[in-house]
């Protein structure tokens, strides 16, 4: 390690640039250096940040659909994981920051033009490793959807009467400042203010509403830790239905009036789906359930926003089951790096097949057989292999879903005993509840559990990693 004087000098040099106020503050934190501007995911190098861990987000957001403008105050409680001279949050530059405080003291900040989603915060005093601190960011603007490498959009998507808000894989900094890595899970409070007559829905439990001056504020609380990409704050005209599943899970559905009739039969199944997956995978991991069914045709997909998946239009039965299964696989056990997407999508897709089987419709093996008949020449069906999407553009390729679910169905056959196979999935969830995991960990977990299945390494290699149609395993 360099001597202190050298480290200090380096800190000042490294932190230089447009920032002010650094040189004067005597360092209270020996060796304080800037936190990294990314969390190390090769698919999204600037996503997430280094040097701290968020415990809680409190997001007060006011939205006016007629202008498209949001104004927000984000209060973020975090812990420094290294001595910090400065740190970044992720926030798109379409949202202009007007002030930042750290522990109540004004901090200087920049939103560098060359780093599209970094909000660089320079606190008045360095932070010690282990220090708990509170950042308050005040910001406003007209949020724009974020476009992904696969050309899909997400983030804050205006719908005319409100907004449809989804964040996978990188949309959250399009509407709130976050440490936007799936590995930094946190609890959330939301205070969403919209014109009176509209409804605003976020994750977790609705804990209060209040109306003043023609605007209504909806307070939502998510008390279990979740990844930032799973937050939502959709609003608009919604028909709201509340209930409790027979198994005791409260739910709230918010449905755009244009989608009520088309989604009624599927939403009628939601309580049974939540209870079924609870019986198979273990107790429902969240304090409430439900769905947001909006009308946002430009999005083109659904997302497993925690507790209350978001649908851009009335879902079919399998899609609803898929998103509800994500509450265990994706939302509770979350991928570690984006290349681990199979742990989310393969598991949710297989679960939707299993729901079909459970209800006396097509069996998971029939789903498998139909897909397995696909020609090996159909490269887009078989590639990329689910264990390695190759790049961000491959994250939501059909093969991640179809071949990904086939991998689990083939594993079920390999294990040859449903109690043992379902026990594996249940214990996998229990082992990583509210945490993160990698594909390799699932492989090891399975191999250690079934040591007599000596062909498993070959099986996983063929199904998860080898390009092309698996033909022998
Ligand atoms: N994870 C979503 C689901 O399958 C899908 C999703 C999120 C998606 N972002 C996307 C699909 C972007 C295509 C493009 O439930
Ligand atoms: Zn999915």
Coordinates of C-alpha atoms and ligand atoms in Angstrom, one line a residue:
X1 CA 0.0 0.0 0.0
X2 CA 1.3 3.5 -0.8
X3 CA 2.3 5.9 2.0
X4 CA -0.5 8.1 3.3
X5 CA 0.7 11.3 1.7
X6 CA 0.9 9.6 -1.6
X7 CA -2.6 8.1 -1.3
X8 CA -4.0 11.5 -0.3
X9 CA -2.3 13.1 -3.3
X10 CA -3.7 10.4 -5.6
X11 CA -7.1 10.8 -4.2
X12 CA -7.1 14.5 -5.0
X13 CA -5.8 13.9 -8.5
X14 CA -8.3 11.0 -9.2
X15 CA -11.2 13.0 -7.9
X16 CA -10.3 16.2 -9.6
X17 CA -12.2 17.2 -12.8
X18 CA -15.3 19.2 -12.4
X19 CA -15.8 18.6 -8.7
X20 CA -15.2 21.3 -6.2
X21 CA -14.8 21.3 -2.5
X22 CA -12.5 18.3 -2.3
X23 CA -9.2 19.9 -1.6
X24 CA -10.2 21.8 1.5
X25 CA -11.8 19.0 3.5
X26 CA -9.3 17.3 5.7
X27 CA -9.7 13.5 5.4
X28 CA -11.5 11.9 8.3
X29 CA -11.3 8.6 6.6
X30 CA -7.8 7.3 6.0
X31 CA -7.2 6.4 2.4
X32 CA -10.6 7.5 1.2
X33 CA -10.9 7.0 -2.5
X34 CA -13.8 7.3 -5.0
X35 CA -16.2 4.4 -5.2
X36 CA -16.1 2.5 -8.5
X37 CA -18.5 3.8 -11.2
X38 CA -19.8 0.3 -12.1
X39 CA -20.5 -2.9 -10.2
X40 CA -18.5 -5.1 -12.6
X41 CA -21.1 -6.6 -14.8
X42 CA -19.6 -7.0 -18.3
X43 CA -23.0 -6.7 -20.0
X44 CA -23.7 -3.3 -18.3
X45 CA -20.4 -1.8 -17.1
X46 CA -21.8 1.4 -15.6
X47 CA -24.6 -0.4 -13.9
X48 CA -24.4 -0.2 -10.1
X49 CA -21.5 1.4 -8.2
X50 CA -18.8 0.5 -5.8
X51 CA -18.0 1.5 -2.2
X52 CA -21.4 1.3 -0.5
X53 CA -24.4 -0.8 0.1
X54 CA -28.0 0.5 0.1
X55 CA -30.3 -0.6 2.9
X56 CA -33.4 1.4 2.1
X57 CA -34.9 3.7 -0.6
X58 CA -37.6 6.2 0.3
X59 CA -38.9 7.6 -3.0
X60 CA -41.3 10.5 -3.0
X61 CA -42.4 11.1 -6.6
X62 CA -44.9 13.5 -8.0
X63 CA -46.1 12.8 -11.5
X64 CA -48.3 14.9 -13.9
X65 CA -49.3 12.8 -16.9
X66 CA -50.4 15.8 -19.0
X67 CA -46.9 17.2 -19.0
X68 CA -45.0 13.9 -18.5
X69 CA -43.0 15.5 -15.7
X70 CA -41.9 13.9 -12.5
X71 CA -40.3 15.5 -9.6
X72 CA -38.7 13.4 -6.9
X73 CA -37.0 13.3 -3.6
X74 CA -35.1 10.1 -3.0
X75 CA -33.8 9.4 0.5
X76 CA -31.3 6.6 0.4
X77 CA -29.9 4.9 3.5
X78 CA -26.6 3.2 2.8
X79 CA -23.4 1.9 4.5
X80 CA -19.9 2.6 3.2
X81 CA -18.0 -0.6 2.4
X82 CA -14.7 1.2 2.0
X83 CA -13.4 4.7 3.0
X84 CA -15.1 6.9 0.5
X85 CA -14.1 10.3 -0.8
X86 CA -17.0 10.3 -3.3
X87 CA -19.4 7.8 -4.9
X88 CA -21.8 7.4 -7.7
X89 CA -25.5 6.7 -8.0
X90 CA -27.1 5.7 -11.2
X91 CA -29.5 8.2 -12.7
X92 CA -30.2 9.1 -16.3
X93 CA -29.4 12.7 -17.4
X94 CA -33.0 13.2 -18.6
X95 CA -33.6 13.9 -14.9
X96 CA -31.9 17.0 -13.6
X97 CA -30.6 16.9 -10.1
X98 CA -31.1 20.2 -8.1
X99 CA -29.6 19.2 -4.8
X100 CA -27.8 16.4 -3.0
X101 CA -27.2 16.2 0.7
X102 CA -25.2 13.6 2.6
X103 CA -26.1 13.2 6.3
X104 CA -27.9 16.6 6.0
X105 CA -24.9 18.5 4.6
X106 CA -25.0 19.8 1.0
X107 CA -22.8 17.7 -1.3
X108 CA -21.4 18.7 -4.6
X109 CA -22.5 16.6 -7.5
X110 CA -22.2 16.2 -11.3
X111 CA -24.0 14.3 -14.0
X112 CA -21.2 13.9 -16.5
X113 CA -22.2 14.0 -20.1
X114 CA -19.9 11.1 -21.1
X115 CA -21.3 8.8 -18.4
X116 CA -25.0 8.6 -19.3
X117 CA -26.2 7.2 -16.0
X118 CA -23.8 8.4 -13.3
X119 CA -24.7 10.9 -10.7
X120 CA -21.3 11.6 -9.0
X121 CA -21.7 12.7 -5.4
X122 CA -18.9 14.4 -3.5
X123 CA -19.9 14.6 0.2
X124 CA -18.6 17.5 2.3
X125 CA -16.7 15.0 4.4
X126 CA -15.1 11.6 3.5
X127 CA -17.0 8.5 4.7
X128 CA -15.3 5.9 6.9
X129 CA -15.6 2.2 6.0
X130 CA -18.7 0.9 7.8
X131 CA -20.2 4.4 8.2
X132 CA -24.0 4.5 7.8
X133 CA -25.0 7.5 5.8
X134 CA -28.1 9.1 4.2
X135 CA -28.2 10.6 0.8
X136 CA -31.1 12.9 -0.3
X137 CA -31.4 13.6 -4.0
X138 CA -33.9 16.1 -5.3
X139 CA -34.5 15.8 -9.0
X140 CA -37.0 16.5 -11.8
X141 CA -37.6 16.1 -15.5
X142 CA -39.5 14.3 -18.2
X143 CA -38.3 10.7 -18.0
X144 CA -37.6 9.0 -21.3
X145 CA -37.7 5.2 -21.7
X146 CA -34.3 3.5 -21.8
X147 CA -33.5 1.4 -24.9
X148 CA -31.6 -1.9 -24.4
X149 CA -29.1 -3.6 -26.6
X150 CA -31.9 -5.9 -27.8
X151 CA -33.8 -2.8 -28.8
X152 CA -36.6 -3.3 -26.2
X153 CA -37.5 -0.3 -24.0
X154 CA -38.1 0.0 -20.3
X155 CA -38.1 2.5 -17.5
X156 CA -40.8 5.1 -17.2
X157 CA -43.1 4.6 -20.2
X158 CA -45.9 7.2 -20.5
X159 CA -49.3 5.7 -21.3
X160 CA -51.4 8.9 -21.7
X161 CA -53.4 8.5 -18.5
X162 CA -50.2 7.7 -16.5
X163 CA -47.1 5.6 -16.8
X164 CA -46.1 2.0 -17.0
X165 CA -42.9 1.5 -15.0
X166 CA -40.5 -1.5 -15.4
X167 CA -36.8 -1.7 -14.9
X168 CA -35.2 -4.9 -16.3
X169 CA -32.4 -4.8 -17.0
X170 CA -31.5 -1.1 -16.8
X171 CA -34.6 1.1 -16.6
X172 CA -34.6 2.0 -13.0
X173 CA -32.1 4.9 -13.2
X174 CA -34.6 6.3 -15.8
X175 CA -36.8 7.3 -12.8
X176 CA -34.9 7.1 -9.5
X177 CA -31.3 7.3 -8.3
X178 CA -30.2 3.9 -7.4
X179 CA -27.2 1.6 -6.9
X180 CA -28.7 -0.3 -9.9
X181 CA -26.9 -3.6 -9.5
X182 CA -29.1 -6.7 -8.9
X183 CA -26.8 -7.6 -6.1
X184 CA -27.6 -4.6 -3.9
X185 CA -31.0 -5.4 -2.5
X186 CA -32.9 -3.0 -0.3
X187 CA -36.2 -2.3 1.2
X188 CA -38.4 0.5 -0.2
X189 CA -41.0 3.1 0.7
X190 CA -42.8 4.9 -2.1
X191 CA -45.0 8.1 -1.8
X192 CA -46.5 8.5 -5.3
X193 CA -48.5 11.7 -5.9
X194 CA -50.7 11.8 -9.0
X195 CA -53.8 13.9 -10.0
X196 CA -56.9 13.0 -8.0
X197 CA -58.8 10.3 -9.7
X198 CA -55.8 8.3 -10.8
X199 CA -54.2 5.4 -8.9
X200 CA -50.5 4.9 -8.4
X201 CA -49.2 1.4 -7.6
X202 CA -45.8 0.3 -6.4
X203 CA -44.4 -2.9 -4.8
X204 CA -45.5 -4.2 -1.4
X205 CA -48.3 -3.0 0.8
X206 CA -50.5 0.0 0.3
X207 CA -50.1 1.7 3.7
X208 CA -51.9 5.0 3.2
X209 CA -53.5 7.4 0.8
X210 CA -54.1 11.1 1.2
X211 CA -55.6 13.8 -1.0
X212 CA -54.9 17.5 -1.0
X213 CA -55.2 20.2 -3.5
X214 CA -56.5 17.9 -6.2
X215 CA -53.7 15.4 -5.9
X216 CA -53.6 12.1 -4.2
X217 CA -50.5 10.5 -2.6
X218 CA -50.3 6.7 -2.4
X219 CA -47.8 5.2 0.2
X220 CA -46.4 1.8 -0.5
X221 CA -44.0 -0.2 1.6
X222 CA -41.8 -3.1 0.6
X223 CA -40.3 -4.6 3.8
X224 CA -38.2 -7.4 2.3
X225 CA -35.1 -6.6 0.3
X226 CA -35.4 -6.6 -3.4
X227 CA -33.3 -5.7 -6.4
X228 CA -33.6 -2.2 -7.9
X229 CA -34.7 -3.4 -11.3
X230 CA -37.8 -4.9 -9.8
X231 CA -39.2 -1.6 -8.4
X232 CA -42.3 -0.2 -10.0
X233 CA -44.4 3.0 -9.7
X234 CA -47.1 2.7 -12.4
X235 CA -50.1 5.0 -12.5
X236 CA -53.2 5.8 -14.4
X237 CA -56.9 5.0 -14.4
X238 CA -57.0 1.6 -12.8
X239 CA -59.8 -0.6 -11.5
X240 CA -58.5 -1.9 -8.2
X241 CA -59.5 -5.3 -6.7
X242 CA -58.3 -6.6 -3.4
X243 CA -58.5 -9.9 -1.8
X244 CA -56.8 -12.7 0.1
X245 CA -55.8 -16.0 -1.4
X246 CA -57.3 -19.2 0.3
X247 CA -53.7 -19.7 1.6
X248 CA -53.8 -16.3 3.3
X249 CA -51.7 -14.0 1.0
X250 CA -53.3 -10.6 0.5
X251 CA -53.4 -9.4 -3.1
X252 CA -54.2 -6.2 -5.0
X253 CA -54.8 -6.1 -8.7
X254 CA -54.7 -2.7 -10.6
X255 CA -56.2 -3.1 -14.1
X256 CA -56.5 -0.5 -16.8
X257 CA -60.2 -0.2 -17.7
X258 CA -59.5 -1.2 -21.3
X259 CA -58.1 -4.6 -20.1
X260 CA -60.6 -5.5 -17.4
X261 CA -62.7 -7.8 -19.5
X262 CA -59.8 -9.5 -21.2
X263 CA -57.9 -10.2 -18.0
X264 CA -60.7 -11.3 -15.8
X265 CA -60.5 -15.0 -16.4
X266 CA -56.7 -15.1 -15.9
X267 CA -56.8 -12.9 -12.8
X268 CA -59.4 -15.2 -11.3
X269 CA -56.7 -17.8 -11.3
X270 CA -54.1 -15.6 -9.6
X271 CA -54.9 -16.7 -6.0
X272 CA -54.7 -20.4 -6.9
X273 CA -51.4 -19.8 -8.7
X274 CA -49.9 -18.0 -5.7
X275 CA -51.0 -20.8 -3.4
X276 CA -49.9 -23.6 -5.8
X277 CA -46.4 -22.2 -6.2
X278 CA -46.3 -21.6 -2.4
X279 CA -47.1 -25.3 -1.9
X280 CA -44.4 -26.3 -4.3
X281 CA -41.6 -23.8 -3.7
X282 CA -42.1 -22.8 -0.1
X283 CA -44.0 -20.0 1.6
X284 CA -44.7 -17.0 -0.6
X285 CA -41.6 -14.7 0.0
X286 CA -43.5 -11.4 0.1
X287 CA -46.2 -9.8 2.2
X288 CA -48.6 -9.2 -0.7
X289 CA -49.3 -10.3 -4.2
X290 CA -51.3 -9.2 -7.2
X291 CA -50.8 -7.7 -10.7
X292 CA -50.7 -4.5 -12.6
X293 CA -52.4 -4.8 -16.0
X294 CA -51.9 -1.6 -18.0
X295 CA -52.3 -0.7 -21.6
X296 CA -48.7 0.0 -22.8
X297 CA -48.4 -1.6 -26.2
X298 CA -45.0 -0.1 -27.0
X299 CA -43.4 -2.2 -24.3
X300 CA -44.3 -5.7 -25.6
X301 CA -43.5 -7.8 -22.6
X302 CA -44.4 -8.3 -18.9
X303 CA -42.1 -7.9 -15.9
X304 CA -42.0 -9.7 -12.6
X305 CA -42.0 -6.4 -10.5
X306 CA -41.8 -7.6 -6.9
X307 CA -45.1 -8.6 -5.3
X308 CA -47.1 -7.3 -8.2
X309 CA -46.0 -8.2 -11.7
X310 CA -46.6 -5.7 -14.5
X311 CA -48.3 -6.5 -17.8
X312 CA -48.4 -4.2 -20.7
X313 CA -51.8 -5.7 -21.6
X314 CA -54.1 -8.5 -20.4
X315 CA -51.8 -11.5 -19.9
X316 CA -52.6 -15.1 -21.0
X317 CA -52.7 -17.7 -18.3
X318 CA -49.2 -19.0 -18.9
X319 CA -47.7 -15.5 -18.8
X320 CA -49.4 -14.8 -15.5
X321 CA -48.1 -18.1 -14.1
X322 CA -44.6 -17.3 -15.4
X323 CA -44.5 -13.9 -13.7
X324 CA -45.9 -15.2 -10.4
X325 CA -43.3 -18.0 -10.3
X326 CA -40.7 -15.3 -10.7
X327 CA -41.6 -14.1 -7.2
X328 CA -39.5 -17.1 -6.0
X329 CA -37.1 -17.4 -9.0
X330 CA -35.9 -14.0 -10.0
X331 CA -37.3 -11.8 -7.3
X332 CA -36.3 -13.7 -4.1
X333 CA -33.4 -15.7 -5.6
X334 CA -32.0 -13.2 -8.1
X335 CA -29.3 -13.5 -10.7
X336 CA -25.9 -12.4 -9.7
X337 CA -24.7 -11.2 -13.1
X338 CA -26.9 -10.7 -16.1
X339 CA -25.4 -13.8 -17.8
X340 CA -27.2 -15.8 -15.0
X341 CA -30.5 -14.9 -16.5
X342 CA -31.4 -18.6 -16.9
X343 CA -31.9 -18.8 -13.1
X344 CA -34.7 -16.3 -13.6
X345 CA -36.3 -17.1 -17.0
X346 CA -35.7 -20.8 -17.3
X347 CA -37.2 -21.4 -13.8
X348 CA -40.2 -19.1 -14.4
X349 CA -41.0 -20.6 -17.8
X350 CA -40.7 -24.2 -16.5
X351 CA -43.0 -23.2 -13.7
X352 CA -45.7 -22.0 -16.1
X353 CA -45.5 -25.4 -17.8
X354 CA -45.9 -27.0 -14.4
X355 CA -48.9 -24.9 -13.7
X356 CA -50.4 -26.1 -17.0
X357 CA -49.7 -29.7 -16.0
X358 CA -51.1 -29.2 -12.5
X359 CA -54.4 -27.9 -13.9
X360 CA -54.8 -30.8 -16.2
X361 CA -53.8 -29.0 -19.4
X362 CA -50.7 -29.7 -21.4
X363 CA -48.0 -31.4 -19.3
X364 CA -44.5 -30.0 -19.0
X365 CA -43.2 -33.1 -20.9
X366 CA -45.6 -32.3 -23.7
X367 CA -44.2 -28.7 -23.8
X368 CA -40.8 -30.3 -23.9
X369 CA -41.6 -32.8 -26.6
X370 CA -43.2 -30.2 -28.9
X371 CA -40.2 -27.9 -28.6
X372 CA -37.7 -30.7 -28.9
X373 CA -39.1 -31.5 -32.4
X374 CA -37.7 -28.2 -33.6
X375 CA -35.0 -28.8 -36.2
X376 CA -31.4 -28.5 -35.2
X377 CA -31.1 -26.1 -38.3
X378 CA -33.3 -23.6 -36.5
X379 CA -30.4 -21.8 -34.8
X380 CA -32.5 -19.0 -33.4
X381 CA -34.5 -21.6 -31.5
X382 CA -31.5 -23.3 -29.9
X383 CA -29.1 -20.4 -29.5
X384 CA -27.7 -18.8 -27.5
X385 CA -27.5 -21.6 -24.9
X386 CA -29.3 -20.6 -21.7
X387 CA -26.3 -20.7 -19.5
X388 CA -24.4 -18.2 -21.6
X389 CA -26.5 -15.5 -23.5
X390 CA -23.2 -14.2 -24.9
X391 CA -24.1 -10.5 -24.6
X392 CA -26.8 -8.2 -23.3
X393 CA -28.5 -8.5 -26.7
X394 CA -29.1 -12.2 -26.0
X395 CA -30.6 -11.8 -22.5
X396 CA -34.2 -12.3 -23.5
X397 CA -33.7 -14.5 -26.5
X398 CA -36.4 -17.2 -27.0
X399 CA -33.8 -19.9 -26.2
X400 CA -33.3 -18.5 -22.7
X401 CA -37.0 -19.2 -22.1
X402 CA -37.7 -22.3 -24.2
X403 CA -34.5 -24.2 -24.1
X404 CA -34.1 -22.8 -20.5
X405 CA -37.3 -24.5 -19.4
X406 CA -36.5 -27.6 -21.4
X407 CA -33.3 -27.9 -19.4
X408 CA -35.2 -28.1 -16.2
X409 CA -37.7 -30.6 -17.6
X410 CA -34.8 -32.7 -18.9
X411 CA -33.3 -32.5 -15.4
X412 CA -36.6 -33.6 -13.9
X413 CA -36.5 -36.7 -16.2
X414 CA -32.8 -37.2 -15.3
X415 CA -33.6 -37.2 -11.6
X416 CA -36.6 -39.4 -12.3
X417 CA -38.6 -38.6 -9.2
X418 CA -40.8 -35.6 -8.8
X419 CA -40.5 -35.3 -5.1
X420 CA -36.7 -35.2 -5.4
X421 CA -36.8 -32.7 -8.3
X422 CA -39.3 -30.4 -6.6
X423 CA -37.4 -30.7 -3.4
X424 CA -34.3 -29.5 -5.2
X425 CA -36.1 -26.4 -6.5
X426 CA -37.6 -25.7 -3.1
X427 CA -34.3 -26.0 -1.3
X428 CA -32.5 -24.0 -3.9
X429 CA -34.9 -21.2 -3.2
X430 CA -34.5 -21.6 0.6
X431 CA -30.7 -21.5 0.3
X432 CA -30.7 -18.2 -1.6
X433 CA -33.9 -16.5 -0.4
X434 CA -33.7 -12.7 -0.8
X435 CA -30.2 -13.2 -2.2
X436 CA -28.3 -13.7 -5.5
X437 CA -27.0 -16.7 -7.2
X438 CA -25.0 -17.9 -10.2
X439 CA -25.8 -20.6 -12.7
X440 CA -22.6 -22.5 -11.6
X441 CA -24.0 -22.5 -8.1
X442 CA -27.1 -24.3 -9.1
X443 CA -25.1 -26.8 -11.0
X444 CA -22.9 -27.5 -8.0
X445 CA -26.0 -27.5 -5.7
X446 CA -27.6 -30.2 -7.9
X447 CA -24.5 -32.3 -8.3
X448 CA -23.9 -32.4 -4.6
X449 CA -27.4 -33.4 -3.9
X450 CA -27.5 -36.2 -6.4
X451 CA -23.9 -37.6 -6.2
X452 CA -25.1 -40.9 -7.7
X453 CA -26.1 -39.1 -10.9
X454 CA -22.6 -39.1 -12.3
X455 CA -23.7 -37.9 -15.7
X456 CA -24.9 -34.5 -14.4
X457 CA -21.7 -32.5 -15.3
X458 CA -22.1 -33.7 -18.9
X459 CA -25.9 -33.0 -18.8
X460 CA -25.4 -29.5 -17.6
X461 CA -22.6 -28.8 -20.1
X462 CA -24.7 -29.9 -23.0
X463 CA -28.0 -28.2 -22.0
X464 CA -26.6 -25.0 -20.5
X465 CA -23.5 -24.2 -22.4
X466 CA -23.1 -26.0 -25.7
X467 CA -24.5 -24.2 -28.7
X468 CA -27.0 -26.0 -31.0
X469 CA -29.6 -28.6 -30.3
X470 CA -28.8 -31.0 -27.5
X471 CA -28.8 -34.5 -28.9
X472 CA -27.1 -36.7 -26.3
X473 CA -26.8 -36.0 -22.6
Ligands
LIG1 N1 -38.2 -10.7 -17.4 C1 -39.3 -10.5 -18.2 C2 -40.1 -11.8 -18.2 O1 -39.9 -12.7 -18.9 C3 -39.1 -10.1 -19.6 C4 -38.3 -8.9 -20.0 C5 -37.8 -7.9 -19.2 C6 -37.9 -8.6 -21.3 N2 -37.1 -7.0 -20.0 C7 -37.2 -7.4 -21.3 C8 -38.2 -9.3 -22.5 C9 -36.7 -6.9 -22.4 C10 -37.7 -8.7 -23.6 C11 -36.9 -7.5 -23.6 O2 -40.9 -11.9 -17.3
LIG2 ZN1 -39.6 -14.0 -17.1

